[in-house]
Coordinates of C-alpha atoms and ligand atoms in Angstrom, one line a residue:
M1216 CA -10.1 -7.8 14.6
S1217 CA -14.0 -8.2 14.8
S1218 CA -13.9 -11.2 12.4
F1219 CA -11.1 -12.9 14.5
D1220 CA -11.2 -14.0 18.0
K1221 CA -7.2 -14.2 18.1
I1222 CA -4.5 -12.6 16.3
R1223 CA -2.8 -15.2 13.9
T1224 CA -0.1 -14.7 11.7
R1225 CA 2.0 -16.8 9.4
I1226 CA 5.0 -17.1 7.3
A1227 CA 4.6 -18.8 4.3
P1228 CA 8.0 -19.8 2.4
S1229 CA 8.4 -21.6 -0.6
P1230 CA 10.9 -24.6 0.0
T1231 CA 13.2 -23.6 -3.0
G1232 CA 16.2 -22.6 -1.2
F1233 CA 17.6 -21.5 2.1
L1234 CA 15.7 -18.8 4.7
H1235 CA 16.6 -15.5 2.7
L1236 CA 17.0 -12.9 4.9
G1237 CA 14.1 -10.9 3.8
T1238 CA 11.9 -14.0 4.7
A1239 CA 13.5 -14.0 8.1
R1240 CA 12.6 -10.4 8.5
T1241 CA 9.2 -11.2 7.7
A1242 CA 9.1 -14.0 9.8
L1243 CA 10.5 -11.9 12.7
Y1244 CA 7.7 -9.5 12.3
S1245 CA 4.8 -12.0 12.1
W1246 CA 6.3 -13.7 15.0
A1247 CA 6.7 -10.6 17.2
Y1248 CA 3.3 -9.7 16.3
A1249 CA 1.6 -12.6 17.3
R1250 CA 3.7 -13.0 20.5
H1251 CA 3.0 -9.0 21.3
H1252 CA -0.8 -10.0 21.4
G1253 CA -0.8 -13.3 23.1
G1254 CA -1.6 -14.7 19.6
E1255 CA -0.3 -17.6 17.2
F1256 CA 2.3 -17.9 14.4
V1257 CA 1.8 -20.5 12.0
L1258 CA 4.6 -21.9 9.3
R1259 CA 3.2 -22.7 6.0
I1260 CA 5.3 -24.4 3.4
E1261 CA 4.0 -23.1 0.1
D1262 CA 5.6 -26.2 -2.0
T1263 CA 2.9 -26.2 -4.9
D1264 CA 5.7 -25.3 -7.4
V1265 CA 6.6 -29.3 -7.2
A1266 CA 9.5 -29.0 -9.5
R1267 CA 11.4 -26.7 -7.3
S1268 CA 10.1 -27.5 -3.9
T1269 CA 12.8 -29.8 -1.8
Q1270 CA 12.4 -31.3 1.7
D1271 CA 16.0 -30.3 2.2
S1272 CA 14.9 -26.6 1.9
V1273 CA 11.9 -27.2 4.3
D1274 CA 14.5 -28.6 6.7
Q1275 CA 16.9 -25.6 6.0
I1276 CA 13.9 -23.2 6.7
I1277 CA 13.2 -24.6 9.9
T1278 CA 16.7 -25.0 11.1
A1279 CA 17.4 -21.2 10.5
M1280 CA 13.7 -20.4 12.0
N1281 CA 15.0 -22.3 15.2
W1282 CA 18.4 -20.8 15.4
L1283 CA 16.6 -17.4 15.4
G1284 CA 14.3 -18.5 17.9
L1285 CA 11.2 -17.9 16.1
N1286 CA 9.0 -20.6 17.6
Y1287 CA 5.8 -21.4 15.9
D1288 CA 2.7 -22.9 17.3
E1289 CA 1.4 -24.8 14.4
G1290 CA 2.9 -26.3 11.3
P1291 CA 4.7 -26.9 9.5
I1292 CA 1.8 -27.2 7.0
Y1293 CA 2.3 -28.4 3.5
Q1294 CA 0.1 -26.8 0.7
M1295 CA 0.5 -30.1 -1.4
Q1296 CA -1.1 -32.1 1.4
R1297 CA -4.4 -29.8 1.0
L1298 CA -4.8 -30.3 -2.7
D1299 CA -8.1 -31.8 -1.8
R1300 CA -9.3 -28.7 0.2
Y1301 CA -8.3 -26.2 -2.7
T1302 CA -10.1 -28.7 -5.3
A1303 CA -13.4 -28.3 -3.1
A1304 CA -13.1 -24.3 -3.0
I1305 CA -12.7 -24.2 -6.5
E1306 CA -15.7 -26.2 -7.4
Q1307 CA -17.4 -24.5 -4.9
L1308 CA -16.5 -20.8 -6.8
I1309 CA -17.4 -22.7 -10.5
A1310 CA -20.9 -23.6 -9.1
A1311 CA -21.5 -20.3 -7.8
G1312 CA -20.8 -18.7 -11.1
K1313 CA -17.5 -17.0 -9.7
A1314 CA -14.9 -19.2 -11.6
Y1315 CA -14.9 -21.0 -14.8
R1316 CA -12.8 -23.2 -17.1
C1317 CA -10.9 -21.9 -19.8
Y1318 CA -9.8 -23.6 -22.7
A1319 CA -7.6 -21.0 -24.4
T1320 CA -4.2 -22.5 -25.2
P1321 CA -0.9 -20.5 -24.8
A1322 CA -0.9 -19.9 -28.6
E1323 CA -4.1 -18.4 -28.5
L1324 CA -3.4 -16.3 -25.7
D1325 CA -0.2 -15.0 -27.2
A1326 CA -2.1 -14.2 -30.3
M1327 CA -4.7 -12.3 -28.0
R1328 CA -1.8 -10.3 -26.1
E1329 CA -0.2 -9.6 -29.7
A1330 CA -3.1 -7.9 -30.9
Q1331 CA -3.7 -6.0 -27.8
R1332 CA -0.4 -4.7 -27.8
A1333 CA -0.8 -3.8 -31.6
R1334 CA -3.8 -1.7 -30.1
G1335 CA -1.7 0.2 -27.7
E1336 CA -4.1 -1.6 -24.9
K1337 CA -2.7 -3.1 -21.7
T1338 CA -2.5 -7.2 -22.2
L1339 CA -5.4 -8.5 -20.1
Y1340 CA -7.3 -11.7 -20.6
D1341 CA -10.3 -10.7 -22.5
R1342 CA -12.6 -13.1 -20.7
R1343 CA -13.5 -15.1 -23.8
W1344 CA -14.7 -18.3 -21.6
R1345 CA -16.1 -16.4 -19.0
P1346 CA -19.9 -17.1 -18.8
E1347 CA -22.0 -14.0 -19.0
P1348 CA -25.7 -13.4 -19.6
G1349 CA -26.4 -13.4 -23.4
K1350 CA -23.1 -14.7 -24.3
T1351 CA -22.6 -17.9 -26.0
L1352 CA -19.4 -19.7 -25.3
P1353 CA -17.4 -21.7 -27.8
T1354 CA -17.7 -25.4 -27.5
P1355 CA -14.6 -26.9 -25.5
P1356 CA -12.2 -28.5 -27.4
K1357 CA -11.9 -32.3 -26.6
D1358 CA -8.1 -32.1 -26.7
V1359 CA -7.4 -29.2 -24.3
K1360 CA -7.2 -29.6 -20.8
P1361 CA -8.5 -26.7 -19.3
V1362 CA -7.2 -24.1 -16.6
V1363 CA -9.7 -22.5 -14.0
R1364 CA -9.9 -18.7 -14.0
F1365 CA -11.5 -16.6 -11.3
A1366 CA -14.3 -14.3 -12.3
N1367 CA -12.9 -11.3 -11.1
P1368 CA -15.4 -8.3 -10.4
I1369 CA -15.6 -6.4 -13.6
D1370 CA -16.4 -2.9 -12.0
G1371 CA -15.5 -0.9 -8.6
D1372 CA -12.5 -0.9 -6.7
V1373 CA -10.6 -2.9 -4.3
T1374 CA -9.3 -1.0 -1.2
W1375 CA -7.4 -2.0 1.7
D1376 CA -5.6 -0.4 4.3
D1377 CA -2.3 -1.5 4.5
V1378 CA -0.6 -2.1 7.7
V1379 CA 2.5 -0.5 6.4
K1380 CA 1.7 1.6 3.3
G1381 CA -1.5 2.9 4.3
P1382 CA -4.9 3.1 2.1
I1383 CA -4.3 1.4 -1.0
T1384 CA -7.1 1.4 -3.9
I1385 CA -6.9 -0.5 -7.4
N1386 CA -9.5 -0.5 -9.9
N1387 CA -10.8 -4.0 -11.1
R1388 CA -10.5 -2.9 -14.5
E1389 CA -6.8 -3.1 -14.1
I1390 CA -6.7 -6.8 -13.0
D1391 CA -8.0 -9.9 -15.2
D1392 CA -9.6 -12.9 -14.7
L1393 CA -6.6 -14.7 -12.7
I1394 CA -5.8 -18.6 -13.2
I1395 CA -6.6 -20.3 -10.1
A1396 CA -6.2 -23.8 -11.1
R1397 CA -3.4 -25.0 -13.6
T1398 CA -4.3 -27.6 -16.3
D1399 CA -3.1 -30.4 -13.8
G1400 CA -5.6 -29.2 -11.3
V1401 CA -3.0 -27.6 -8.8
P1402 CA -3.8 -24.4 -7.5
T1403 CA -1.9 -21.4 -8.1
Y1404 CA -0.3 -19.2 -5.4
N1405 CA -2.9 -16.4 -5.2
F1406 CA -5.6 -19.1 -4.6
A1407 CA -4.1 -21.4 -2.3
V1408 CA -2.9 -18.6 -0.1
V1409 CA -6.4 -17.3 0.3
V1410 CA -8.0 -20.7 1.3
D1411 CA -5.0 -21.1 3.5
D1412 CA -5.1 -17.9 5.3
W1413 CA -8.8 -18.3 5.6
D1414 CA -8.8 -22.0 6.7
M1415 CA -5.8 -21.2 9.1
R1416 CA -7.7 -17.9 10.5
I1417 CA -4.9 -15.9 9.9
S1418 CA -5.9 -12.1 10.9
H1419 CA -2.7 -10.3 9.9
V1420 CA -0.8 -11.1 6.7
F1421 CA 2.6 -9.6 6.6
R1422 CA 5.0 -10.2 3.6
G1423 CA 7.2 -8.7 0.9
D1424 CA 6.3 -5.6 -1.1
E1425 CA 6.4 -7.9 -4.1
H1426 CA 3.2 -8.9 -3.2
V1427 CA 1.2 -5.8 -3.0
N1428 CA 0.3 -6.4 -6.9
N1429 CA -1.4 -9.8 -5.7
T1430 CA -3.3 -8.6 -2.9
P1431 CA -6.3 -7.1 -4.8
W1432 CA -6.7 -10.6 -6.5
Q1433 CA -6.8 -12.3 -3.1
I1434 CA -9.1 -9.7 -1.6
N1435 CA -11.4 -10.4 -4.5
I1436 CA -11.2 -14.3 -3.7
F1437 CA -11.6 -13.9 -0.2
N1438 CA -14.9 -12.0 -1.0
A1439 CA -16.1 -14.4 -3.5
L1440 CA -15.3 -17.4 -0.9
G1441 CA -17.3 -15.7 1.7
A1442 CA -14.3 -15.5 4.0
P1443 CA -13.5 -12.9 6.5
L1444 CA -10.6 -10.5 5.0
P1445 CA -7.0 -10.2 7.1
S1446 CA -5.4 -7.2 7.6
F1447 CA -2.4 -6.7 5.1
G1448 CA 1.2 -5.3 5.8
H1449 CA 3.6 -5.1 2.8
L1450 CA 7.2 -4.9 3.9
P1451 CA 9.8 -2.8 1.8
I1452 CA 12.5 -4.6 0.0
I1453 CA 15.9 -4.8 1.5
L1454 CA 18.5 -2.9 -0.5
G1455 CA 22.1 -4.3 -0.5
D1456 CA 24.9 -1.7 0.6
D1457 CA 25.3 -1.2 -3.1
G1458 CA 21.7 0.2 -3.4
L1459 CA 20.4 -2.7 -5.4
K1460 CA 18.2 -5.5 -4.1
L1461 CA 19.9 -7.6 -1.7
S1462 CA 20.6 -10.9 -3.7
K1463 CA 22.8 -13.9 -3.6
R1464 CA 24.8 -12.8 -6.3
R1465 CA 26.2 -9.9 -4.0
G1466 CA 27.0 -11.9 -1.0
A1467 CA 25.2 -13.9 1.7
V1468 CA 21.5 -13.8 2.1
S1469 CA 21.1 -16.8 3.8
V1470 CA 20.3 -16.8 7.4
M1471 CA 22.2 -19.9 8.1
D1472 CA 25.4 -18.5 6.2
Y1473 CA 25.6 -15.6 8.8
A1474 CA 25.4 -18.3 11.3
A1475 CA 28.4 -20.1 9.7
K1476 CA 30.0 -17.0 9.6
G1477 CA 29.9 -16.6 13.3
Y1478 CA 27.1 -14.0 13.9
L1479 CA 24.8 -14.9 16.6
P1480 CA 21.2 -15.1 16.8
E1481 CA 20.8 -12.3 19.2
G1482 CA 22.9 -10.2 16.7
M1483 CA 21.0 -11.2 13.8
L1484 CA 17.3 -11.0 15.4
N1485 CA 18.3 -7.5 16.7
Y1486 CA 19.6 -6.4 13.5
L1487 CA 16.8 -7.4 11.4
A1488 CA 14.2 -6.3 13.6
R1489 CA 15.6 -2.7 12.9
L1490 CA 15.6 -3.1 9.0
G1491 CA 12.3 -1.5 8.6
W1492 CA 11.1 -1.1 12.3
S1493 CA 12.1 1.3 15.0
H1494 CA 11.4 2.0 18.5
G1495 CA 12.4 5.4 19.4
D1496 CA 16.2 5.8 19.4
D1497 CA 16.6 2.1 20.6
E1498 CA 19.3 0.2 18.7
L1499 CA 19.9 -2.8 21.1
F1500 CA 17.4 -4.8 22.5
S1501 CA 16.2 -8.2 23.3
A1502 CA 13.7 -10.5 21.5
E1503 CA 11.5 -10.0 24.6
Q1504 CA 11.9 -6.3 24.5
M1505 CA 11.0 -6.2 20.5
V1506 CA 7.9 -8.6 21.5
S1507 CA 6.9 -5.9 24.2
W1508 CA 7.3 -3.2 21.7
F1509 CA 6.1 -4.6 18.2
D1510 CA 2.5 -3.4 17.8
G1511 CA 2.5 -2.9 14.0
S1512 CA 3.4 0.7 14.4
H1513 CA 6.5 2.6 13.3
L1514 CA 6.8 0.0 10.3
S1515 CA 9.0 2.0 7.9
K1516 CA 7.4 2.4 4.2
S1517 CA 10.9 3.2 2.6
P1518 CA 13.6 0.3 1.6
A1519 CA 15.8 -0.8 4.1
Q1520 CA 19.6 -0.6 3.4
W1521 CA 21.6 -3.8 4.6
D1522 CA 24.5 -2.1 6.4
P1523 CA 27.3 -4.9 7.2
A1524 CA 29.3 -2.3 9.5
K1525 CA 26.0 -1.9 11.7
L1526 CA 25.4 -5.6 11.6
D1527 CA 29.2 -6.2 13.1
W1528 CA 28.4 -3.2 15.6
V1529 CA 25.0 -4.9 16.8
N1530 CA 26.6 -8.6 16.6
G1531 CA 29.8 -7.3 18.6
H1532 CA 27.5 -5.9 21.4
Y1533 CA 26.2 -9.7 21.9
V1534 CA 29.9 -11.2 21.3
K1535 CA 30.6 -9.2 24.3
Q1536 CA 27.5 -9.5 26.2
I1537 CA 26.5 -13.4 26.2
D1538 CA 27.8 -15.9 28.8
E1539 CA 31.3 -17.1 28.4
A1540 CA 30.6 -20.8 28.6
R1541 CA 28.3 -20.5 25.5
L1542 CA 30.7 -18.3 23.6
A1543 CA 33.5 -20.9 24.3
G1544 CA 31.3 -23.8 23.1
L1545 CA 30.7 -21.5 19.8
V1546 CA 34.4 -20.8 19.3
V1547 CA 35.0 -24.6 19.6
E1548 CA 32.5 -24.9 16.3
Q1549 CA 34.1 -22.2 14.5
M1550 CA 37.7 -23.7 14.9
A1551 CA 36.4 -27.3 14.4
A1552 CA 35.1 -25.9 10.8
K1553 CA 38.7 -24.8 10.1
G1554 CA 40.1 -28.1 11.3
I1555 CA 41.6 -26.6 14.5
A1556 CA 40.6 -28.6 17.6
A1557 CA 40.1 -27.3 20.8
T1558 CA 37.9 -27.7 23.8
A1559 CA 35.5 -25.5 25.6
A1560 CA 37.4 -25.8 28.8
Q1561 CA 40.7 -24.5 27.1
I1562 CA 38.9 -21.9 25.3
Q1563 CA 36.8 -20.6 28.0
P1564 CA 39.4 -19.0 30.1
K1565 CA 41.0 -17.1 27.3
V1566 CA 37.6 -15.4 25.4
S1567 CA 37.5 -12.2 27.8
L1568 CA 40.9 -11.4 26.7
F1569 CA 39.8 -10.8 23.1
K1570 CA 36.2 -10.8 22.9
D1571 CA 36.0 -7.0 23.1
R1572 CA 37.5 -6.7 19.8
C1573 CA 35.5 -9.0 17.9
A1574 CA 32.6 -8.5 15.9
T1575 CA 31.7 -12.2 15.3
V1576 CA 32.5 -15.3 16.9
A1577 CA 34.5 -16.4 13.7
A1578 CA 36.8 -13.4 14.5
L1579 CA 37.2 -14.4 18.2
A1580 CA 38.2 -18.1 16.8
D1581 CA 40.7 -16.4 14.7
W1582 CA 42.1 -14.7 17.6
L1583 CA 42.3 -17.8 19.8
A1584 CA 43.7 -20.0 16.8
M1585 CA 47.2 -19.1 17.8
Y1586 CA 46.8 -21.0 21.0
F1587 CA 46.1 -24.1 19.3
A1588 CA 47.5 -24.1 15.8
P1589 CA 50.9 -23.2 14.3
V1590 CA 51.3 -19.3 13.3
V1591 CA 52.7 -18.0 10.2
P1592 CA 53.8 -14.4 10.7
S1593 CA 53.3 -12.7 7.0
A1594 CA 56.6 -12.1 5.2
E1595 CA 55.9 -8.3 5.9
D1596 CA 55.8 -8.8 9.6
R1597 CA 58.9 -10.6 9.7
A1598 CA 60.8 -8.3 7.6
A1599 CA 59.7 -5.3 9.5
H1600 CA 60.0 -6.8 13.1
I1601 CA 62.3 -9.5 13.2
T1602 CA 65.5 -7.7 12.5
D1603 CA 69.1 -8.7 13.3
A1604 CA 69.3 -6.0 15.8
I1605 CA 66.4 -7.3 17.7
R1606 CA 67.4 -11.3 17.6
P1607 CA 69.7 -11.1 20.8
A1608 CA 67.1 -9.3 22.6
L1609 CA 64.4 -12.0 21.5
T1610 CA 67.2 -14.9 22.7
A1611 CA 67.7 -13.0 26.1
L1612 CA 64.2 -13.1 26.7
A1613 CA 63.6 -16.5 25.8
E1614 CA 66.1 -17.7 28.4
R1615 CA 64.2 -15.6 31.0
L1616 CA 61.1 -17.0 30.3
G1617 CA 62.4 -20.4 29.9
A1618 CA 63.9 -20.1 33.6
L1619 CA 60.5 -19.3 35.0
A1620 CA 59.4 -21.8 37.5
E1621 CA 56.0 -20.5 37.7
W1622 CA 54.2 -19.6 34.4
T1623 CA 52.4 -16.3 35.5
K1624 CA 51.5 -12.9 34.3
P1625 CA 53.5 -11.1 37.2
N1626 CA 56.6 -13.4 36.4
I1627 CA 56.2 -13.1 32.5
Q1628 CA 55.9 -9.3 33.1
Q1629 CA 59.2 -9.3 35.6
A1630 CA 61.3 -11.3 32.7
L1631 CA 60.0 -8.4 29.9
K1632 CA 61.2 -5.8 32.1
E1633 CA 64.6 -7.6 32.8
T1634 CA 65.0 -8.0 29.4
L1635 CA 64.2 -4.2 28.6
T1636 CA 66.6 -3.2 31.4
A1637 CA 69.4 -5.4 30.1
T1638 CA 69.1 -4.5 26.5
G1639 CA 68.0 -0.6 26.9
L1640 CA 64.9 -1.3 24.4
K1641 CA 61.6 0.3 24.9
M1642 CA 58.7 -2.0 25.4
P1643 CA 57.1 -1.6 22.0
Q1644 CA 60.6 -2.4 20.4
L1645 CA 60.6 -5.8 22.2
A1646 CA 56.7 -6.8 22.5
V1647 CA 56.1 -6.4 18.8
P1648 CA 58.8 -8.9 17.4
V1649 CA 57.3 -11.1 20.4
R1650 CA 53.9 -10.9 19.0
V1651 CA 55.0 -11.6 15.6
M1652 CA 56.9 -14.8 16.3
V1653 CA 54.4 -15.9 19.1
C1654 CA 51.2 -14.8 18.0
G1655 CA 51.6 -14.3 14.2
R1656 CA 50.5 -10.7 14.1
A1657 CA 52.0 -7.5 15.3
Q1658 CA 49.2 -6.5 17.4
T1659 CA 47.5 -8.1 20.6
P1660 CA 45.9 -7.2 24.1
S1661 CA 48.6 -6.9 26.6
L1662 CA 51.5 -9.2 25.9
D1663 CA 51.8 -10.7 29.6
A1664 CA 48.3 -11.5 29.7
V1665 CA 48.5 -13.1 26.1
L1666 CA 51.5 -15.2 27.0
E1667 CA 50.0 -16.2 30.2
H1668 CA 47.6 -18.4 28.2
F1669 CA 50.1 -20.0 26.5
D1670 CA 51.9 -23.2 27.4
Q1671 CA 55.5 -21.9 28.4
K1672 CA 56.9 -24.5 26.2
K1673 CA 55.1 -23.3 23.3
V1674 CA 56.1 -19.9 23.8
L1675 CA 59.8 -20.8 23.9
E1676 CA 59.6 -23.0 20.9
R1677 CA 58.3 -20.0 18.9
L1678 CA 60.8 -17.5 20.1
H1679 CA 63.5 -19.9 19.3
S1680 CA 62.2 -20.2 15.6
V1681 CA 63.4 -16.9 14.9
Ligands
LIG3031 N1 5.3 -18.2 -0.7 C1 5.1 -17.0 -1.0 C2 6.8 -16.1 -0.8 O1 7.6 -17.0 -0.3 C3 4.3 -16.3 0.2 C4 3.9 -15.0 0.1 C5 2.7 -14.6 1.2 O2 3.3 -14.8 2.3 O3 1.6 -14.4 0.8 O4 6.7 -15.3 -1.3

């Protein structure tokens, strides 16, 4: 911390798609760490891959960050708006003899690597264009645009104490002179990221495990620039429930896909928090609690496993817990997406009857759809429950329900009881067929409570359609 007067973290997504769950977890940890320490959190857009970066993707990333409540203090800062700064830093390194232009063509480099492979050596750039004492460099060819390479230290080790993985040491002989600017002058990831982390006074870099091999280069570049070193924490990958890396091919990996599927931001945030971090045995906690606990300790070194059943359990907790007016609004959106019109005022009185059995808002909307759209009982349910033996009882019940002057739960209960007495049936024998016809499914909460929320007319129509 000595070189930094404040904890500052960042998330630095490449805008080539949606906000991936892994990036969202990194963002969450970076955000929580900054908030825990009263520091700042920065959003940086790493858009130097011009061919694949889009504004639409930036917008999607920001939407997902907002949805999760990961508010940032600075940004979005776009790397493509900082090209002059990178160029100046590259010139500074070239002038100091810490970077140099390399004119080797791709074909030459292929041949070099081929020869190294043939000799059984590691394929590393052989430093042919690196100025060294007593070495005569070839004359730069006029028709070749050079790249710029970083003159990596030849000897010694790079060591850092990873916040997640503990001490890591790499010998400089293992790494070669990295390209830091392409032929078009655009800096490569490893260079831009260092200049940015330096300029943005980032004290702690959290990112995915896949970047751990980049960190030795980055540390050498920090040192070459005379910039203070941040702390690094590399978070283990997230495996899908099949044990393979979580990927688009095997289910949703976009945060907003989960929003669309009816997960709540509280549930997502809580679930993501536990994917690689723990606080004792706590499983259910708010963002505020996480912030108060998240001090960079108890981060897991081993891969996390995506567990849809646990996500449902966590999310279901918040479906039960959140304000019912908000829940009703979310149900309206879920229904609208399915083409079913309903208002929050119509929905709200009904949510408490069903929400305890729902993992997601979508599941709740699914239940409530029976009040607003026609129901289609399955052929199996009809065959199993709507028998000739039961039809007269359904007609008798419809008559009693039709005669009710006031559509209340006790009156509905009374009509059910009278029908049982008159027909000699037991409650399930009557209730299940009613459920199938009126609700479109054989199981529901208590029948009188479910029926009460319908229009009397609709119940009669559905019973008469037997
Ligand atoms: N743009 C990089 C990524 O999305 C950022 C890596 C980093 O945080 O340094 O993986």
